[in-house]
Coordinates of N, CA and C in Angstrom, one line a residue:
L3 N 64.0 167.3 95.6 CA 62.8 166.4 96.0 C 61.9 166.2 94.8
R4 N 61.5 165.0 94.5 CA 60.7 164.8 93.3 C 59.2 164.6 93.9
I5 N 58.8 165.5 94.7 CA 57.5 165.5 95.2 C 56.8 166.9 95.0
G6 N 55.5 167.0 95.0 CA 55.0 168.3 94.8 C 53.5 168.3 94.9
E7 N 52.9 169.4 94.6 CA 51.4 169.5 94.9 C 50.7 168.5 94.0
P8 N 50.9 168.1 92.8 CA 50.0 167.1 92.1 C 50.0 165.8 92.9
L9 N 51.2 165.3 93.3 CA 51.2 164.0 94.0 C 50.5 164.1 95.2
F10 N 50.6 165.2 96.0 CA 49.8 165.3 97.4 C 48.3 165.4 97.0
A11 N 47.9 166.1 96.0 CA 46.5 166.1 95.7 C 46.0 164.7 95.3
D12 N 46.8 164.0 94.6 CA 46.3 162.5 94.3 C 46.2 161.8 95.5
A13 N 47.2 161.8 96.4 CA 47.2 161.0 97.7 C 45.9 161.4 98.5
E14 N 45.6 162.7 98.5 CA 44.4 163.1 99.2 C 43.2 162.4 98.7
R15 N 43.1 162.7 97.2 CA 41.9 162.1 96.6 C 41.8 160.6 96.8
W16 N 43.0 159.9 96.8 CA 43.0 158.4 97.0 C 42.7 158.0 98.4
G17 N 42.6 158.9 99.4 CA 42.3 158.5 100.8 C 43.5 158.3 101.6
F18 N 44.7 158.7 101.2 CA 45.9 158.5 102.0 C 45.8 159.5 103.3
N19 N 46.5 159.1 104.3 CA 46.6 159.9 105.3 C 48.0 160.2 105.8
S20 N 49.0 159.7 105.1 CA 50.4 160.0 105.4 C 51.3 159.6 104.2
I21 N 52.4 160.3 104.1 CA 53.4 160.1 103.1 C 54.8 160.1 103.7
R22 N 55.6 159.2 103.1 CA 56.9 159.1 103.8 C 58.0 159.3 102.7
P23 N 58.4 160.7 102.5 CA 59.4 161.0 101.5 C 60.8 160.6 101.9
Q24 N 61.6 160.2 100.9 CA 63.0 159.9 101.3 C 63.8 161.2 101.5
M25 N 64.2 161.4 102.6 CA 64.9 162.6 103.0 C 66.4 162.4 103.3
Y26 N 67.2 162.9 102.4 CA 68.6 162.7 102.4 C 69.2 163.9 103.3
F27 N 68.8 163.9 104.5 CA 69.1 165.1 105.3 C 70.7 165.4 105.4
H28 N 71.6 164.3 105.4 CA 73.0 164.6 105.4 C 73.5 165.2 104.2
Q29 N 72.7 165.2 103.0 CA 73.1 165.7 101.7 C 72.4 167.0 101.4
M30 N 71.4 167.4 102.2 CA 70.6 168.6 101.9 C 71.2 169.8 102.4
A31 N 71.2 170.9 101.7 CA 71.9 172.2 102.2 C 71.2 172.7 103.5
G32 N 72.0 173.1 104.4 CA 71.6 173.7 105.6 C 71.4 172.8 106.8
F33 N 71.6 171.5 106.6 CA 71.4 170.7 107.7 C 72.8 170.3 108.4
F34 N 73.8 170.0 107.6 CA 75.0 169.6 108.1 C 76.1 170.4 107.3
E35 N 77.3 170.5 107.9 CA 78.4 171.0 107.2 C 79.4 169.9 107.1
H36 N 80.2 169.7 106.0 CA 81.1 168.5 105.9 C 82.4 169.1 105.5
P37 N 83.4 169.2 106.4 CA 84.7 169.6 106.2 C 85.4 168.8 105.1
D38 N 85.1 167.5 105.2 CA 85.7 166.5 104.3 C 84.9 166.2 103.0
R39 N 83.8 167.1 102.9 CA 83.0 167.0 101.7 C 82.0 165.9 101.6
Y40 N 82.0 165.0 102.6 CA 81.0 164.1 102.8 C 80.9 163.7 104.2
W41 N 79.7 163.0 104.6 CA 79.3 162.7 106.0 C 80.4 161.8 106.7
N42 N 81.0 162.3 107.7 CA 81.7 161.4 108.5 C 81.8 162.0 109.9
E43 N 82.8 161.5 110.7 CA 82.8 162.0 112.1 C 83.2 163.4 112.3
N44 N 83.7 164.1 111.2 CA 84.0 165.5 111.2 C 82.9 166.3 110.9
S45 N 81.9 165.8 110.5 CA 80.7 166.6 110.0 C 80.1 167.3 111.2
R46 N 79.4 168.4 111.1 CA 78.7 169.2 112.1 C 77.3 169.5 111.7
L47 N 76.5 169.2 112.6 CA 75.1 169.6 112.5 C 74.9 171.0 112.6
V48 N 74.1 171.7 111.6 CA 73.9 173.1 111.8 C 72.4 173.5 111.9
F49 N 71.6 172.7 111.0 CA 70.2 173.0 111.0 C 69.8 174.4 111.0
N50 N 70.3 175.1 110.0 CA 70.2 176.6 110.0 C 68.8 177.0 109.4
E51 N 68.6 178.3 109.1 CA 67.4 178.9 108.7 C 66.9 178.3 107.3
S52 N 67.9 178.0 106.4 CA 67.5 177.4 105.1 C 66.9 176.0 105.4
A53 N 67.5 175.2 106.2 CA 67.0 173.9 106.6 C 65.6 173.9 107.2
R54 N 65.4 175.0 108.1 CA 64.1 175.0 108.8 C 63.1 175.5 107.8
A55 N 63.4 176.3 106.8 CA 62.5 176.7 105.8 C 62.1 175.6 104.9
I56 N 63.1 174.7 104.6 CA 62.8 173.4 103.8 C 61.7 172.6 104.6
M57 N 62.0 172.3 105.9 CA 61.1 171.6 106.6 C 59.6 172.1 106.8
D58 N 59.7 173.6 107.0 CA 58.3 174.2 107.2 C 57.5 174.1 105.9
G59 N 58.2 174.2 104.7 CA 57.5 174.1 103.5 C 56.9 172.7 103.2
L60 N 57.7 171.7 103.5 CA 57.3 170.3 103.4 C 56.1 170.0 104.4
I61 N 56.3 170.5 105.7 CA 55.2 170.3 106.6 C 53.9 170.9 106.2
D62 N 54.0 172.1 105.6 CA 52.8 172.9 105.1 C 52.2 172.1 103.9
L63 N 53.1 171.6 103.0 CA 52.5 170.8 101.9 C 51.8 169.6 102.4
H64 N 52.2 168.8 103.3 CA 51.6 167.7 103.8 C 50.2 168.2 104.6
R65 N 50.3 169.2 105.3 CA 49.1 169.6 106.1 C 48.0 170.1 105.1
R66 N 48.4 170.7 104.0 CA 47.3 171.2 103.1 C 46.5 170.2 102.5
H67 N 47.2 169.0 102.4 CA 46.5 167.8 101.8 C 46.0 166.7 102.8
G68 N 46.1 167.1 104.1 CA 45.6 166.1 105.2 C 46.6 164.8 105.3
Q69 N 47.9 165.1 105.1 CA 48.8 164.0 105.2 C 49.8 164.2 106.4
M70 N 50.0 163.1 107.2 CA 51.1 163.2 108.2 C 52.4 163.1 107.4
F71 N 53.4 163.9 107.8 CA 54.7 163.8 107.2 C 55.6 162.9 108.0
I72 N 55.8 161.7 107.4 CA 56.7 160.7 108.0 C 58.2 161.1 107.5
M73 N 58.9 161.6 108.5 CA 60.2 162.2 108.2 C 61.2 161.0 108.2
N74 N 61.4 160.5 107.1 CA 62.4 159.4 106.9 C 63.8 159.8 106.6
W75 N 64.7 159.6 107.5 CA 66.1 159.9 107.1 C 66.7 158.8 106.2
F76 N 66.8 158.9 104.9 CA 67.3 158.0 104.0 C 68.9 158.0 104.0
W77 N 69.3 157.5 104.9 CA 70.8 157.6 105.3 C 71.7 156.5 104.7
N78 N 71.2 155.7 104.0 CA 72.0 154.5 103.4 C 73.0 155.0 102.5
L79 N 74.3 154.8 102.9 CA 75.5 155.1 102.1 C 76.4 154.0 101.8
D80 N 77.0 154.0 100.7 CA 78.0 153.1 100.3 C 79.4 153.5 100.3
R81 N 79.7 154.8 100.7 CA 81.0 155.4 100.7 C 81.7 154.8 101.9
P82 N 82.8 154.1 101.7 CA 83.6 153.7 102.9 C 84.1 154.9 103.6
G83 N 84.3 154.7 105.0 CA 84.8 155.8 105.8 C 86.3 155.6 106.1
N84 N 86.8 156.6 106.8 CA 88.3 156.6 107.2 C 88.5 155.6 108.4
E85 N 88.3 154.4 108.2 CA 88.4 153.4 109.3 C 89.2 152.1 108.8
P86 N 90.0 151.5 109.7 CA 90.8 150.4 109.1 C 90.1 149.4 108.2
N87 N 88.8 149.1 108.6 CA 88.0 148.1 107.9 C 87.3 148.7 106.7
R88 N 87.3 150.0 106.4 CA 86.7 150.7 105.4 C 85.2 150.5 105.6
A89 N 84.7 150.7 106.8 CA 83.3 150.5 107.0 C 82.5 151.8 106.5
V90 N 81.3 151.6 106.1 CA 80.4 152.7 105.7 C 79.9 153.4 107.0
V91 N 79.6 154.7 106.8 CA 79.2 155.5 107.9 C 78.0 154.9 108.7
N92 N 77.0 154.3 107.9 CA 75.9 153.9 108.7 C 76.0 152.4 109.0
S93 N 76.9 152.1 109.9 CA 77.2 150.7 110.2 C 77.7 150.7 111.7
S94 N 77.6 149.4 112.3 CA 78.1 149.3 113.7 C 79.5 149.5 113.8
R95 N 80.4 149.1 112.7 CA 81.7 149.2 112.8 C 82.2 150.6 112.8
Y96 N 81.5 151.4 112.0 CA 81.8 152.9 112.0 C 81.4 153.5 113.3
W97 N 80.3 153.2 113.8 CA 79.8 153.8 115.1 C 80.8 153.5 116.3
R98 N 81.4 152.3 116.1 CA 82.4 152.0 117.2 C 83.6 152.8 117.0
F99 N 83.9 153.0 115.8 CA 85.3 153.6 115.4 C 85.0 155.2 115.6
A100 N 83.8 155.6 115.3 CA 83.7 157.1 115.4 C 82.3 157.3 116.0
P101 N 82.2 157.3 117.3 CA 80.9 157.5 118.1 C 80.2 158.9 117.8
A102 N 81.0 159.8 117.3 CA 80.5 161.2 117.0 C 79.4 161.0 115.9
V103 N 79.5 160.1 115.0 CA 78.5 160.0 114.0 C 77.2 159.6 114.5
R104 N 77.2 158.6 115.5 CA 76.0 158.2 116.2 C 75.4 159.4 117.0
A105 N 76.3 160.2 117.6 CA 75.9 161.3 118.4 C 75.2 162.4 117.5
Q106 N 75.7 162.6 116.3 CA 75.2 163.5 115.4 C 73.7 163.2 115.0
I107 N 73.4 161.9 114.9 CA 72.1 161.5 114.5 C 71.1 161.7 115.6
I108 N 71.5 161.4 116.8 CA 70.7 161.7 118.0 C 70.4 163.2 118.2
E109 N 71.5 164.0 117.9 CA 71.4 165.5 118.1 C 70.4 166.0 116.9
F110 N 70.6 165.4 115.8 CA 69.7 165.9 114.7 C 68.3 165.6 115.0
W111 N 67.9 164.4 115.5 CA 66.5 164.3 115.9 C 66.0 165.0 117.0
T112 N 66.9 165.3 118.0 CA 66.5 166.2 119.0 C 66.2 167.6 118.5
R113 N 67.0 168.1 117.7 CA 66.7 169.4 117.1 C 65.5 169.5 116.3
M114 N 65.3 168.3 115.5 CA 64.1 168.3 114.7 C 62.8 168.3 115.6
A115 N 62.9 167.4 116.7 CA 61.7 167.5 117.6 C 61.6 168.8 118.2
E116 N 62.6 169.5 118.5 CA 62.4 170.8 119.0 C 61.7 171.8 118.1
H117 N 62.0 171.6 116.8 CA 61.4 172.5 115.8 C 59.9 172.1 115.5
C118 N 59.6 170.8 115.7 CA 58.2 170.5 115.4 C 57.3 170.2 116.6
K119 N 57.7 170.4 117.9 CA 57.1 170.0 119.0 C 55.6 170.6 119.2
D120 N 55.4 171.9 118.6 CA 54.2 172.6 118.8 C 53.2 172.3 117.7
L121 N 53.6 171.5 116.7 CA 52.6 171.1 115.7 C 51.4 170.3 116.2
P122 N 50.3 170.1 115.5 CA 49.3 169.2 115.8 C 49.8 167.7 115.9
P123 N 49.3 166.9 116.8 CA 49.8 165.6 116.9 C 50.0 164.7 115.6
D124 N 49.0 165.0 114.7 CA 49.1 164.1 113.4 C 49.9 164.8 112.3
A125 N 50.6 165.8 112.6 CA 51.5 166.6 111.6 C 52.6 165.8 111.1
V126 N 53.4 165.2 112.0 CA 54.7 164.7 111.7 C 54.9 163.4 112.5
C127 N 55.8 162.5 111.9 CA 56.3 161.3 112.5 C 57.7 161.3 112.3
Y128 N 58.5 160.9 113.4 CA 60.0 160.7 113.3 C 60.5 159.3 113.0
D129 N 60.7 159.2 111.7 CA 61.2 157.8 111.2 C 62.7 157.9 111.2
Y130 N 63.4 157.4 112.2 CA 64.8 157.8 112.5 C 65.7 157.4 111.3
L131 N 65.8 156.2 110.9 CA 66.8 155.8 109.9 C 66.2 154.7 109.0
N132 N 66.4 154.9 107.7 CA 66.0 154.0 106.7 C 66.7 152.7 106.8
E133 N 66.1 151.5 106.9 CA 66.7 150.2 106.8 C 68.1 150.0 107.2
P134 N 68.3 149.8 108.6 CA 69.6 149.8 109.1 C 70.3 148.4 108.9
S135 N 70.6 148.2 107.6 CA 71.2 146.9 107.3 C 72.5 146.5 107.7
D136 N 73.3 147.6 108.1 CA 74.7 147.3 108.5 C 74.8 147.5 110.1
V137 N 73.8 147.7 110.7 CA 73.8 148.0 112.1 C 73.4 146.6 112.8
E138 N 74.3 146.2 113.8 CA 74.0 145.0 114.4 C 72.9 145.1 115.4
W139 N 72.3 144.0 115.8 CA 71.0 144.0 116.7 C 71.2 144.8 117.9
G140 N 72.2 144.4 118.7 CA 72.5 145.2 119.9 C 72.6 146.7 119.7
D141 N 73.4 147.0 118.8 CA 73.6 148.4 118.5 C 72.3 149.2 118.1
W142 N 71.6 148.4 117.3 CA 70.4 149.1 116.8 C 69.3 149.3 117.9
N143 N 69.2 148.2 118.8 CA 68.2 148.4 119.9 C 68.6 149.4 120.9
R144 N 69.9 149.5 121.2 CA 70.3 150.6 122.1 C 70.2 152.0 121.4
F145 N 70.4 152.0 120.2 CA 70.2 153.3 119.5 C 68.8 153.8 119.5
L146 N 67.8 152.8 119.3 CA 66.4 153.2 119.3 C 66.0 153.7 120.7
K147 N 66.6 153.2 121.7 CA 66.2 153.6 123.0 C 66.9 154.9 123.4
D148 N 68.1 155.1 122.9 CA 68.7 156.4 123.3 C 68.1 157.5 122.5
V149 N 67.9 157.3 121.2 CA 67.3 158.5 120.4 C 65.8 158.8 120.8
T150 N 65.1 157.8 121.1 CA 63.7 158.0 121.6 C 63.8 158.7 122.9
A151 N 64.6 158.4 123.9 CA 64.7 159.2 125.1 C 65.1 160.6 124.9
A152 N 66.0 160.9 123.9 CA 66.4 162.3 123.6 C 65.3 163.1 123.0
V153 N 64.5 162.5 122.1 CA 63.5 163.1 121.4 C 62.3 163.4 122.5
R154 N 62.0 162.5 123.4 CA 60.9 162.6 124.3 C 61.2 163.8 125.3
K155 N 62.5 164.1 125.5 CA 62.7 165.2 126.4 C 62.2 166.5 125.9
V156 N 62.1 166.6 124.6 CA 61.6 167.9 124.0 C 60.3 167.9 123.4
D157 N 59.8 166.6 123.0 CA 58.6 166.5 122.2 C 57.9 165.1 122.7
P158 N 57.0 165.2 123.6 CA 56.3 164.0 124.1 C 55.1 163.6 123.3
V159 N 54.8 164.3 122.2 CA 53.5 164.1 121.5 C 53.6 163.4 120.2
H160 N 54.5 163.6 119.3 CA 54.4 163.1 118.0 C 55.0 161.7 117.9
R161 N 54.4 161.1 116.9 CA 54.7 159.6 116.7 C 56.2 159.4 116.4
I162 N 56.6 158.2 116.7 CA 58.0 157.7 116.3 C 57.9 156.5 115.4
A163 N 58.7 156.3 114.5 CA 58.7 155.1 113.7 C 60.0 154.4 113.8
A164 N 60.0 153.1 114.3 CA 61.2 152.3 114.5 C 61.1 151.2 113.6
E165 N 62.1 151.3 112.6 CA 62.1 150.2 111.5 C 62.7 148.9 112.1
A166 N 62.3 147.8 111.6 CA 62.9 146.5 111.9 C 64.4 146.5 111.6
G167 N 65.2 146.0 112.7 CA 66.6 146.1 112.5 C 67.1 144.7 111.8
G168 N 68.5 144.7 111.6 CA 69.0 143.5 111.1 C 69.0 143.3 109.6
G169 N 68.6 144.2 108.8 CA 68.5 144.1 107.4 C 67.7 145.2 106.8
W170 N 66.9 144.9 105.9 CA 66.1 145.9 105.1 C 64.8 146.1 105.6
A171 N 64.7 146.2 107.0 CA 63.4 146.4 107.7 C 62.3 145.4 107.3
Q172 N 62.7 144.2 107.3 CA 61.9 143.1 106.9 C 61.0 142.6 108.0
P173 N 59.8 142.0 107.7 CA 58.9 141.6 108.8 C 59.5 140.6 109.8
E174 N 60.2 139.7 109.2 CA 60.8 138.6 110.0 C 61.8 139.1 110.9
D175 N 62.3 140.3 110.8 CA 63.3 141.0 111.7 C 62.7 141.7 112.8
L176 N 61.3 141.8 112.9 CA 60.8 142.5 114.0 C 60.9 141.6 115.3
D177 N 61.1 140.3 115.3 CA 61.2 139.6 116.5 C 62.3 140.0 117.4
L178 N 63.4 140.5 116.7 CA 64.7 140.9 117.5 C 64.7 142.4 117.6
T179 N 63.8 143.1 117.2 CA 63.7 144.6 117.4 C 63.0 144.9 118.7
E180 N 63.8 145.4 119.5 CA 63.2 145.6 120.9 C 62.3 146.9 121.0
P181 N 61.4 147.1 121.8 CA 60.6 148.2 121.9 C 61.5 149.5 122.4
T182 N 61.0 150.6 121.8 CA 61.8 151.8 122.1 C 61.6 152.3 123.6
G183 N 60.6 151.8 124.2 CA 60.3 152.3 125.5 C 59.3 153.3 125.6
D184 N 58.8 153.7 124.4 CA 57.7 154.8 124.3 C 56.4 154.2 123.6
P185 N 55.3 154.4 124.3 CA 54.1 153.6 123.7 C 53.6 154.3 122.4
N186 N 54.1 155.5 122.0 CA 53.5 156.2 120.8 C 54.5 155.9 119.7
T187 N 54.9 154.6 119.5 CA 55.9 154.1 118.5 C 55.2 153.3 117.4
I188 N 55.4 153.5 116.2 CA 55.0 152.8 115.1 C 56.1 151.8 114.7
Y189 N 55.9 150.4 114.8 CA 57.0 149.5 114.5 C 56.8 149.2 112.9
E190 N 57.8 149.5 112.2 CA 57.6 149.6 110.7 C 58.5 148.5 110.0
W191 N 57.9 147.9 109.1 CA 58.6 146.9 108.2 C 58.2 147.2 106.7
H192 N 59.1 146.7 105.8 CA 59.0 146.9 104.5 C 58.8 145.7 103.7
A193 N 57.7 145.8 102.8 CA 57.3 144.5 102.1 C 57.9 144.5 100.7
Y194 N 59.0 143.7 100.6 CA 59.6 143.5 99.3 C 59.1 142.1 98.8
G195 N 59.0 142.0 97.5 CA 58.8 140.7 97.0 C 60.0 139.9 96.9
P196 N 59.7 138.6 96.7 CA 61.0 137.6 96.6 C 61.9 138.1 95.5
H197 N 63.2 138.2 95.9 CA 64.3 138.6 94.9 C 65.2 137.5 94.6
T198 N 65.6 137.3 93.5 CA 66.6 136.3 93.1 C 67.9 136.5 93.8
D199 N 68.6 135.4 94.5 CA 69.8 135.5 95.1 C 69.8 136.6 96.2
D200 N 68.7 136.8 96.9 CA 68.5 137.7 98.0 C 67.9 137.1 99.1
C201 N 67.7 137.8 100.3 CA 67.3 137.2 101.4 C 65.8 137.1 101.4
H202 N 65.2 137.8 100.5 CA 63.7 137.8 100.5 C 63.1 136.6 99.8
R203 N 63.3 135.5 100.4 CA 62.9 134.2 99.8 C 61.3 134.1 99.8
S204 N 60.8 133.3 98.9 CA 59.3 133.2 98.8 C 58.7 132.6 100.2
D205 N 59.4 131.7 100.8 CA 58.8 131.3 102.0 C 58.8 132.2 103.2
L206 N 59.4 133.3 103.0 CA 59.3 134.4 103.9 C 58.5 135.6 103.5
W207 N 57.9 135.4 102.3 CA 57.1 136.4 101.8 C 55.8 136.6 102.5
Y208 N 55.4 137.8 102.9 CA 54.2 138.1 103.6 C 53.3 138.7 102.5
P209 N 52.1 138.0 102.3 CA 51.2 138.7 101.3 C 50.4 139.9 101.8

């Protein structure tokens, strides 16, 4: 992780109140075991003592500097899975082929919520998945409701962040992103500037 005390001291001095590190939970030691050496339907959530120590250290770092820890699972993968259409793991096609992967994600956030449930209300926020570009609208909206229901069974307090579906969490995609069903939800979008040959056209740019 390329974050540390100097960055957090600067954020505190600048008046920030939250930081959203990119967390590659599926690649970090102690969170999952991968029999096939990469994340797929055969992977197993472990969330062992090493993983809990990593999270406690990061939570403490945020709290020392008055920052809410927005736990963002930076799950974006380009590796094709073992599926006839060679779908990537973070996609609707792979979820339909291997529902165990979707279940792993929900189990992961349930375990994380169990670990964090007794922290102060502003300590953490659960930002489920970064930019669900390969997940279809219906699948994304059902996932948001299912994972939120699972988290709320163990942690009714801490905030949830639901990113806009259908692409790279763009503001114009919020209209088809359905509510999670929980009032303590932050609906998140990402502000990219216009890119050549990309969907971020200047007529869709939000200043």
